[in-house]
Amino acid sequence: MVFGRSSRRKPPVEPVTLKILVAGGFGVGKTTLVGAVSEIRPLRTEETLSEAGRPVDDTEGVENKTTTTVAMDFGRITLREDLVLYLFGTPGQDRFWFLWDELAQGALGAVVLADTRRLEDSFAAIDYFERRGIPFTVAVNCFEGAGRFPGESVRAALDLDSEVPLLMTDARERESVKEVLVAVVEHALTRADRRREHAIT
């Protein structure tokens, strides 16, 4: 039997798997983002909002929201045959922040999803990742009816460092979300390269 080039098979590529967090305020679209881009059926831990929770859950601006994530959302996307991202959506309310430390372990980077109607809800997530040195990208979820502002205005309002990527996105659109995830990975790898260079010098 003669083996030609057509019979040669490349060995299967073992993909690199990276962990990305998706964080932000209550009702900003984290569950939607994970669901829009995940190639598997997302794992969701949503519960119906109850009257008992109304006093502690700030629903101003998202009055139509009826469910909330109480642990995490989980999804997976293959960006290339050699690169797979595992997405972990964090709960947005203050009372579930104790879960963030566990979810953040081993994360390459994070997306902070923001809503221009409630920008102040992004501060806690931004502060969390800055304090822990976790690279992050801010993605402004462009809700219908929300004010549209130049990126530099949003950057100034959030007091972001110039190196932090800021993108406009639609959390419902797969390609739009993929652009955000690519930005997170590139930013995290660039920071890692800089640290290596500093360590060598």
Short mmCIF file of C-alpha atoms in Angstrom, two decimals, residues 12-197:
data_model
loop_
_atom_site.label_atom_id
_atom_site.label_comp_id
_atom_site.label_asym_id
_atom_site.label_seq_id
_atom_site.Cartn_x
_atom_site.Cartn_y
_atom_site.Cartn_z
CA PRO A 12 -4.99 16.22 16.61
CA VAL A 13 -4.34 19.61 18.15
CA GLU A 14 -4.69 19.74 21.91
CA PRO A 15 -6.39 23.08 22.51
CA VAL A 16 -5.29 25.55 25.14
CA THR A 17 -8.19 26.23 27.52
CA LEU A 18 -8.51 29.62 29.17
CA LYS A 19 -10.90 30.85 31.83
CA ILE A 20 -12.64 34.22 31.36
CA LEU A 21 -14.97 35.89 33.86
CA VAL A 22 -17.97 37.95 32.80
CA ALA A 23 -18.82 40.48 35.50
CA GLY A 24 -20.84 43.63 35.98
CA GLY A 25 -23.85 45.04 37.73
CA PHE A 26 -27.27 43.52 38.23
CA GLY A 27 -29.27 43.25 34.99
CA VAL A 28 -26.43 44.37 32.71
CA GLY A 29 -26.67 41.36 30.36
CA LYS A 30 -24.09 38.86 31.61
CA THR A 31 -26.35 35.83 31.18
CA THR A 32 -27.37 37.05 27.72
CA LEU A 33 -23.73 37.49 26.68
CA VAL A 34 -22.71 33.99 27.75
CA GLY A 35 -25.77 32.48 26.06
CA ALA A 36 -25.21 34.38 22.82
CA VAL A 37 -21.70 33.08 22.26
CA SER A 38 -21.61 29.65 23.94
CA GLU A 39 -21.33 26.66 21.61
CA ILE A 40 -22.82 24.42 24.28
CA ARG A 41 -26.08 24.86 26.11
CA PRO A 42 -25.12 27.31 28.87
CA LEU A 43 -25.35 26.25 32.48
CA ARG A 44 -27.47 28.82 34.27
CA THR A 45 -28.27 29.21 37.95
CA GLU A 46 -31.15 31.66 37.70
CA GLU A 47 -33.89 32.08 40.24
CA THR A 48 -37.06 34.16 40.08
CA LEU A 49 -36.85 37.50 41.83
CA SER A 50 -39.02 37.45 44.92
CA GLU A 51 -40.75 40.20 46.83
CA ALA A 52 -38.52 39.34 49.80
CA GLY A 53 -35.46 40.22 47.74
CA ARG A 54 -36.75 43.54 46.43
CA PRO A 55 -35.46 45.59 49.38
CA VAL A 56 -31.86 44.36 48.80
CA ASP A 57 -31.84 44.09 44.98
CA ASP A 58 -31.66 47.45 43.21
CA THR A 59 -33.94 47.02 40.19
CA GLU A 60 -34.02 50.69 39.19
CA GLY A 61 -33.61 50.84 35.43
CA VAL A 62 -34.25 47.10 35.01
CA GLU A 63 -37.76 46.91 36.44
CA ASN A 64 -38.81 44.28 33.88
CA LYS A 65 -36.14 41.81 35.01
CA THR A 66 -37.80 38.76 36.60
CA THR A 67 -34.83 36.42 37.26
CA THR A 68 -31.34 36.70 38.68
CA THR A 69 -28.15 34.62 38.64
CA VAL A 70 -27.46 33.25 42.12
CA ALA A 71 -24.21 31.33 41.51
CA MET A 72 -22.83 31.58 37.97
CA ASP A 73 -23.44 31.18 34.27
CA PHE A 74 -21.13 28.83 32.38
CA GLY A 75 -20.46 28.53 28.67
CA ARG A 76 -17.73 27.53 26.23
CA ILE A 77 -16.53 28.90 22.91
CA THR A 78 -13.80 27.68 20.56
CA LEU A 79 -12.06 30.73 19.09
CA ARG A 80 -9.63 28.58 17.08
CA GLU A 81 -9.01 24.86 16.93
CA ASP A 82 -6.17 25.38 19.41
CA LEU A 83 -7.93 27.88 21.72
CA VAL A 84 -11.02 27.29 23.85
CA LEU A 85 -12.50 29.76 26.30
CA TYR A 86 -14.54 28.77 29.34
CA LEU A 87 -16.84 31.61 30.35
CA PHE A 88 -17.98 32.12 33.92
CA GLY A 89 -20.66 34.75 34.47
CA THR A 90 -20.66 36.17 37.99
CA PRO A 91 -23.77 37.11 39.98
CA GLY A 92 -24.40 40.84 39.99
CA GLN A 93 -25.94 41.57 43.37
CA ASP A 94 -23.84 42.58 46.37
CA ARG A 95 -25.14 39.68 48.46
CA PHE A 96 -23.53 37.12 46.12
CA TRP A 97 -20.10 38.75 45.86
CA PHE A 98 -18.61 36.18 48.25
CA LEU A 99 -18.62 33.81 45.25
CA TRP A 100 -16.33 36.02 43.16
CA ASP A 101 -13.06 34.94 44.79
CA GLU A 102 -13.75 31.31 44.03
CA LEU A 103 -14.84 32.02 40.45
CA ALA A 104 -11.77 34.22 39.85
CA GLN A 105 -9.25 31.50 40.67
CA GLY A 106 -7.23 30.63 37.58
CA ALA A 107 -8.90 33.25 35.37
CA LEU A 108 -6.79 34.67 32.53
CA GLY A 109 -8.91 37.81 32.38
CA ALA A 110 -12.38 39.27 32.61
CA VAL A 111 -15.08 41.22 30.81
CA VAL A 112 -16.74 43.99 32.78
CA LEU A 113 -20.10 44.54 31.12
CA ALA A 114 -21.43 48.08 31.55
CA ASP A 115 -24.73 49.87 30.96
CA THR A 116 -24.59 53.63 30.35
CA ARG A 117 -27.87 54.01 32.27
CA ARG A 118 -26.21 52.57 35.40
CA LEU A 119 -22.48 53.12 34.95
CA GLU A 120 -21.93 53.32 38.69
CA ASP A 121 -22.83 49.62 38.91
CA SER A 122 -19.58 48.83 37.08
CA PHE A 123 -17.30 50.41 39.68
CA ALA A 124 -17.27 47.43 42.04
CA ALA A 125 -16.24 44.97 39.32
CA ILE A 126 -13.56 47.30 37.94
CA ASP A 127 -12.18 47.85 41.44
CA TYR A 128 -12.21 44.09 42.12
CA PHE A 129 -10.08 43.23 39.08
CA GLU A 130 -7.75 46.21 39.51
CA ARG A 131 -7.00 45.27 43.11
CA ARG A 132 -6.23 41.67 42.17
CA GLY A 133 -4.21 42.46 39.06
CA ILE A 134 -6.57 40.52 36.78
CA PRO A 135 -6.56 41.94 33.22
CA PHE A 136 -10.00 43.06 32.08
CA THR A 137 -11.81 44.68 29.19
CA VAL A 138 -14.85 46.93 29.58
CA ALA A 139 -17.69 46.21 27.16
CA VAL A 140 -20.55 48.72 27.03
CA ASN A 141 -23.76 46.83 26.32
CA CYS A 142 -25.69 49.08 23.92
CA PHE A 143 -29.26 48.67 25.15
CA GLU A 144 -32.08 50.08 23.06
CA GLY A 145 -33.08 53.45 24.43
CA ALA A 146 -29.85 53.89 26.39
CA GLY A 147 -27.72 56.95 25.81
CA ARG A 148 -24.87 56.57 23.31
CA PHE A 149 -21.65 58.24 24.37
CA PRO A 150 -18.17 58.41 22.85
CA GLY A 151 -15.80 55.79 24.18
CA GLU A 152 -13.50 58.40 25.69
CA SER A 153 -16.41 59.88 27.65
CA VAL A 154 -17.27 56.46 29.08
CA ARG A 155 -13.58 55.82 29.83
CA ALA A 156 -13.36 59.09 31.74
CA ALA A 157 -16.59 58.42 33.66
CA LEU A 158 -15.25 55.00 34.73
CA ASP A 159 -11.75 56.40 35.43
CA LEU A 160 -10.13 53.65 33.37
CA ASP A 161 -6.41 53.37 32.74
CA SER A 162 -5.51 54.07 29.13
CA GLU A 163 -4.33 50.48 28.59
CA VAL A 164 -7.71 48.95 29.47
CA PRO A 165 -9.60 48.11 26.26
CA LEU A 166 -13.11 49.58 26.00
CA LEU A 167 -15.53 48.35 23.34
CA MET A 168 -19.17 48.91 22.44
CA THR A 169 -21.07 45.64 22.12
CA ASP A 170 -24.45 44.01 21.78
CA ALA A 171 -24.61 41.14 24.27
CA ARG A 172 -27.23 39.43 22.09
CA GLU A 173 -24.99 39.22 19.01
CA ARG A 174 -22.48 36.37 18.77
CA GLU A 175 -19.94 38.15 16.54
CA SER A 176 -20.05 41.30 18.66
CA VAL A 177 -19.38 39.26 21.81
CA LYS A 178 -16.55 37.34 20.11
CA GLU A 179 -14.78 40.65 19.41
CA VAL A 180 -14.93 41.44 23.12
CA LEU A 181 -13.53 38.03 24.09
CA VAL A 182 -10.69 38.33 21.60
CA ALA A 183 -9.86 41.74 23.08
CA VAL A 184 -9.72 40.25 26.59
CA VAL A 185 -7.36 37.45 25.54
CA GLU A 186 -5.08 39.80 23.57
CA HIS A 187 -4.95 42.29 26.46
CA ALA A 188 -4.17 39.57 29.01
CA LEU A 189 -1.42 38.04 26.85
CA THR A 190 0.12 41.48 26.18
CA ARG A 191 0.26 42.16 29.92
CA ALA A 192 1.81 38.75 30.55
CA ASP A 193 4.49 39.45 27.92
CA ARG A 194 5.30 42.79 29.55
CA ARG A 195 5.68 41.16 32.94
CA ARG A 196 8.07 38.58 31.49
CA GLU A 197 10.14 41.33 29.87
#
